[in-house]
Short mmCIF file of C-alpha atoms in Angstrom, two decimals:
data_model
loop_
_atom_site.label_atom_id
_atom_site.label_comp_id
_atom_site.label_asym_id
_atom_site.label_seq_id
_atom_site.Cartn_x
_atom_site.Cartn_y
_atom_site.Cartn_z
CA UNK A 293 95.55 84.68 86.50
CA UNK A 294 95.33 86.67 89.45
CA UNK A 295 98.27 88.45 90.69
CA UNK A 296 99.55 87.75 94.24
CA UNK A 297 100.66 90.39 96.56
CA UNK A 298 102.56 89.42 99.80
CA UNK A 299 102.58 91.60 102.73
CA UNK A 300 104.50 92.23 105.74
CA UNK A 301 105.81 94.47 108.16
CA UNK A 302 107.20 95.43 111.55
CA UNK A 303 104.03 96.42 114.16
CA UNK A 304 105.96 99.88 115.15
CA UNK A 305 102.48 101.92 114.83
CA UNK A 306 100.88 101.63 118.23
CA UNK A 307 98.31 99.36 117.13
CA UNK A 308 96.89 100.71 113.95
CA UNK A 309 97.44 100.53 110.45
CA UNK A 310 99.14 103.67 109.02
CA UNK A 311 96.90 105.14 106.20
CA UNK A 312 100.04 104.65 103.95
CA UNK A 313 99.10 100.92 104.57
CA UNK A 314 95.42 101.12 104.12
CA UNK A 315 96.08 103.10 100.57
CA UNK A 316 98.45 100.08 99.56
CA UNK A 317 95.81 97.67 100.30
CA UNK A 318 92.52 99.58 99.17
CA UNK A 319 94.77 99.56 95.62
CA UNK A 320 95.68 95.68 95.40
CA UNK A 321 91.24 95.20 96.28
CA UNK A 322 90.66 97.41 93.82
CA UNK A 323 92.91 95.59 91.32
CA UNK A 324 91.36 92.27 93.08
CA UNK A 325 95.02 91.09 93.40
CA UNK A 326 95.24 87.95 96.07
CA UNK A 327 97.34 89.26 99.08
CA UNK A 328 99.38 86.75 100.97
CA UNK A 329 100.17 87.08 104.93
CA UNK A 330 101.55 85.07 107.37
CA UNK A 331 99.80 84.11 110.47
CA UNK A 332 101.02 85.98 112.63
CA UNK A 333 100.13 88.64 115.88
CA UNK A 334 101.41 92.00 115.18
CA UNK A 335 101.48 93.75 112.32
CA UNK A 336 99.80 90.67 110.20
CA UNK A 337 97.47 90.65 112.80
CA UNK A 338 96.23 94.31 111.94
CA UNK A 339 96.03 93.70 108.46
CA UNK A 340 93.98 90.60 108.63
CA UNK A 341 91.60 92.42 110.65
CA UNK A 342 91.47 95.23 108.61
CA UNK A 343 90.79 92.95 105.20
CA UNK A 344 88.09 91.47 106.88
CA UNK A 345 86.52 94.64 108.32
CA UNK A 346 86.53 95.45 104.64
CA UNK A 347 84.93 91.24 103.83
CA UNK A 348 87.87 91.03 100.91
CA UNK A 349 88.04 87.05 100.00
CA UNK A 350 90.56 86.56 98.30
CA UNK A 351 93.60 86.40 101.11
CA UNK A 352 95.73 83.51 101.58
CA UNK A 353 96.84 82.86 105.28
CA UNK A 354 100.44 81.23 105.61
CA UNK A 355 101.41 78.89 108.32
CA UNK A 356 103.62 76.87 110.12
CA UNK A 357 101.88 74.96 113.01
CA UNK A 358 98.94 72.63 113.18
CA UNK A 359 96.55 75.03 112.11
CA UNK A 360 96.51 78.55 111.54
CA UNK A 361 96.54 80.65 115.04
CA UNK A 362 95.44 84.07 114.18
CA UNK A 363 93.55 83.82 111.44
CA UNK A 364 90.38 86.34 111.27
CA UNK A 365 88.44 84.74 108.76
CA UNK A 366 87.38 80.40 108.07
CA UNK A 367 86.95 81.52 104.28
CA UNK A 368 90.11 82.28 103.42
CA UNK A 369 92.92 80.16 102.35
CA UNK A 370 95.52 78.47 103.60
CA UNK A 371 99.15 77.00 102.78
CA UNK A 372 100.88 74.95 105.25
CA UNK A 373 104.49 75.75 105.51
CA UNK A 374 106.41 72.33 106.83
CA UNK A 375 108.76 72.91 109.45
CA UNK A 376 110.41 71.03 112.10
CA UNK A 377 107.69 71.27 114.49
CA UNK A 378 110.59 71.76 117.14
CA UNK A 379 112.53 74.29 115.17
CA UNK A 380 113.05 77.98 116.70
CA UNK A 381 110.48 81.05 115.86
CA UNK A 382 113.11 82.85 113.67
CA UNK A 383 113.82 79.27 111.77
CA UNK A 384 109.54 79.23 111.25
CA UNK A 385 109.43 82.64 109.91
CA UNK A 386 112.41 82.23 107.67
CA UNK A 387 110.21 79.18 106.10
CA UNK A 388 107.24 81.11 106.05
CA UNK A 389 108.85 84.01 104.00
CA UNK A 390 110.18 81.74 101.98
CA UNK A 391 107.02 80.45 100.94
CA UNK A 392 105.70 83.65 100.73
CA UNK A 393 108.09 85.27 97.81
CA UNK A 394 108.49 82.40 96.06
CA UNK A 395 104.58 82.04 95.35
CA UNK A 396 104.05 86.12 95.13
CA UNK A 397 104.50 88.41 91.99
CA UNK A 398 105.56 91.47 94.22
CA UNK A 399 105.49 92.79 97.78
CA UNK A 400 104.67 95.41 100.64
CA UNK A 401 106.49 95.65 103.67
CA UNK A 402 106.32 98.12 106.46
CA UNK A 403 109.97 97.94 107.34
CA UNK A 404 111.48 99.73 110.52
CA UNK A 405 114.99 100.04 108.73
CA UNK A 406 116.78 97.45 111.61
CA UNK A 407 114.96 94.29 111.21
CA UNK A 408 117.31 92.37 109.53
CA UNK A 409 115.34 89.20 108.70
CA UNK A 410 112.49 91.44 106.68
CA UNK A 411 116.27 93.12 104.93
CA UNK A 412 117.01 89.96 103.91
CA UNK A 413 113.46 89.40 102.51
CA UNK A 414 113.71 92.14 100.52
CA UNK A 415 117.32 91.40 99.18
CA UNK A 416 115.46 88.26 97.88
CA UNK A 417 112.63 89.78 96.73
CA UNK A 418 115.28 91.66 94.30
CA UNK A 419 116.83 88.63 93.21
CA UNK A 420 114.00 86.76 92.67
CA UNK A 421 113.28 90.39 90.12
CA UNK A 422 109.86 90.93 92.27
CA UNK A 423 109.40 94.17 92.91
CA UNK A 424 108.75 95.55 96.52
CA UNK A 425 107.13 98.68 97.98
CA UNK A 426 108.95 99.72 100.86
CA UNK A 427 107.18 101.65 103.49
CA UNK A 428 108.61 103.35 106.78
CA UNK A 429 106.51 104.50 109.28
CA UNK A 430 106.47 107.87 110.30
CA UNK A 431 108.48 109.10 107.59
CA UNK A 432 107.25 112.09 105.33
CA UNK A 433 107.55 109.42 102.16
CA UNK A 434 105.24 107.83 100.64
CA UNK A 435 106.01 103.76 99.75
CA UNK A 436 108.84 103.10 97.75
CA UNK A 437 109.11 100.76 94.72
CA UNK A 438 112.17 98.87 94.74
CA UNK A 439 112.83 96.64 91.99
CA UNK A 440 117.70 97.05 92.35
CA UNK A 441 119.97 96.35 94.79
CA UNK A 442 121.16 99.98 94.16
CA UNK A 443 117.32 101.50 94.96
CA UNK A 444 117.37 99.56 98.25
CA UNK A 445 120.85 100.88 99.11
CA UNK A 446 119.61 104.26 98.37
CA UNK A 447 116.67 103.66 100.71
CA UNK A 448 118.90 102.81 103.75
CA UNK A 449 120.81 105.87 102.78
CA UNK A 450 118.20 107.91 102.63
CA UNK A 451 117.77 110.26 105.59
CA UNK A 452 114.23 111.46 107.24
CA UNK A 453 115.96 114.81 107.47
CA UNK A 454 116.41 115.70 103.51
#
């Protein structure tokens, strides 16, 4: 069974995918692991595009409305997420991450340290037990694997300065 990574992030990198990013996802094509993305502009946006620059099949586009809006490729998959068609953006994306840990083994996020709804996908992430590199940008660290409450409290601690 193929293993199903599910990645996210916050678009704070001017348009392009830090090579921290393209390492993470040059690894789970190597290991020919399914990776699972919403559809969404941004930062989903840039990784779509990048995975098929690279022609990788096996990605699984998530989605809320009547079809799929940004999707870069008719080959891959796709999950329809129901929700109220009338419900808010943040109620959609809450839905669509939903969706998204429960049917992934792990995770990568590029996380800007203040957006709280990607927080709380990571706090479930932990108690789910699926583990969860933690990227963010322009800091001199490499991703973080975070599998305890206690390792993503020492993340937030952790200062760029140290």
């Amino acid at each position: 069974i193929m293993s199903k990574l599910f990645v996210t992030g916050n678009a704070t990198s001017g348009g392009i995918l830090p090579k921290e990013v393209t390492r993470i996802l040059q690894d789970a094509i190597q290991r020919e692991i399914e990776i699972c993305i919403s559809d969404a502009h941004g930062f989903e946006s840039l990784v779509q595009q990048w995975l098929y620059n690279k022609r990788y099949p096996d990605v699984t586009i998530y989605y809320t409305d009547d079809k799929p809006k940004c999707i870069k490729s008719h080959r891959w998959a796709t999950v329809k997420v129901n929700v109220d068609m009338y419900a808010n953006p943040h109620t959609k994306s809450q839905h669509i991450y939903s969706a998204l840990v429960n049917d992934c083994d792990f995770g990568f996020i590029m996380w800007n340290r203040t957006n709280t709804i990607l927080e709380d996908v990571i706090v479930t992430m932990i108690q789910q037990g699926k583990p969860v590199g933690l990227y963010t940008f322009q800091e001199p660290f490499p991703t973080t694997r975070i599998k305890t409450m206690e390792q993503f409290d020492d993340y937030k601690k952790r200062s760029v300065n140290t």
